[in-house]
Short mmCIF file of C-alpha atoms in Angstrom, two decimals:
data_model
loop_
_atom_site.label_atom_id
_atom_site.label_comp_id
_atom_site.label_asym_id
_atom_site.label_seq_id
_atom_site.Cartn_x
_atom_site.Cartn_y
_atom_site.Cartn_z
CA MET A 19 43.93 6.39 35.44
CA SER A 20 41.01 4.90 33.59
CA ILE A 21 37.35 5.22 34.42
CA CYS A 22 35.74 2.77 36.77
CA PRO A 23 32.37 1.20 35.83
CA LYS A 24 29.65 1.50 38.46
CA GLY A 25 28.88 -2.20 38.42
CA LYS A 26 29.36 -5.43 36.50
CA ILE A 27 27.01 -5.82 33.57
CA SER A 28 26.34 -9.49 32.93
CA LYS A 29 26.79 -11.07 29.52
CA ALA A 30 23.04 -11.74 29.30
CA ARG A 31 22.16 -8.09 29.93
CA ARG A 32 24.79 -6.93 27.43
CA ASP A 33 23.57 -9.37 24.79
CA LYS A 34 19.93 -8.38 25.31
CA ARG A 35 20.86 -4.80 24.55
CA ARG A 36 22.73 -5.82 21.39
CA ALA A 37 19.95 -8.14 20.17
CA ASN A 38 18.31 -5.37 18.12
CA TRP A 39 21.38 -4.63 15.99
CA LYS A 40 20.17 -6.80 13.13
CA MET A 41 20.05 -5.82 9.48
CA SER A 42 16.81 -5.72 7.55
CA ALA A 43 16.28 -6.80 3.95
CA ALA A 44 16.16 -4.07 1.33
CA THR A 45 12.69 -3.05 0.16
CA LEU A 46 12.12 -3.80 -3.51
CA VAL A 47 9.22 -2.75 -5.74
CA LYS A 48 8.33 -3.49 -9.36
CA CYS A 49 9.27 -0.87 -11.92
CA PRO A 50 6.05 0.39 -13.57
CA SER A 51 7.64 0.63 -17.01
CA CYS A 52 9.69 -2.59 -17.32
CA GLY A 53 8.60 -4.72 -14.33
CA ALA A 54 12.11 -5.27 -12.94
CA LEU A 55 12.71 -5.12 -9.19
CA MET A 56 14.15 -1.81 -8.00
CA MET A 57 14.50 0.21 -4.83
CA PRO A 58 11.68 2.72 -4.33
CA HIS A 59 12.23 6.41 -5.19
CA ARG A 60 15.26 5.65 -7.37
CA VAL A 61 15.93 5.42 -11.09
CA CYS A 62 15.44 1.89 -12.46
CA LYS A 63 18.80 0.34 -13.35
CA SER A 64 17.40 -1.78 -16.15
CA CYS A 65 15.34 0.78 -18.10
CA GLY A 66 16.44 4.19 -16.74
CA TYR A 67 12.93 5.43 -15.93
CA TYR A 68 11.75 7.27 -12.81
CA ASN A 69 8.21 8.56 -12.26
CA LYS A 70 7.17 7.55 -15.83
CA LYS A 71 9.94 9.70 -17.36
CA GLU A 72 13.20 8.55 -18.92
CA ILE A 73 15.99 9.95 -16.78
CA VAL A 74 18.95 7.88 -17.97
CA SER A 75 19.15 6.62 -21.54
CA THR A 76 20.14 2.98 -21.84
CA ASN A 77 21.34 0.91 -24.77
CA LYS A 78 18.81 -1.87 -24.12
CA ALA A 79 15.76 -1.99 -26.38
CA ASN A 80 12.54 -2.59 -24.39
#
């Protein structure tokens, strides 16, 4: 036998509870070395710098 709910939950009440399940836009900041948009606290994909140090060497000449 399956469980029995204690009472009917209306569609409005159910949808009010689910209303906060929305996604938020990713936070982007400017890279201090090249100026490209990047996610904070991560290595820049365009220049390879993090915290004013080159972490990943890239082939691009800046």
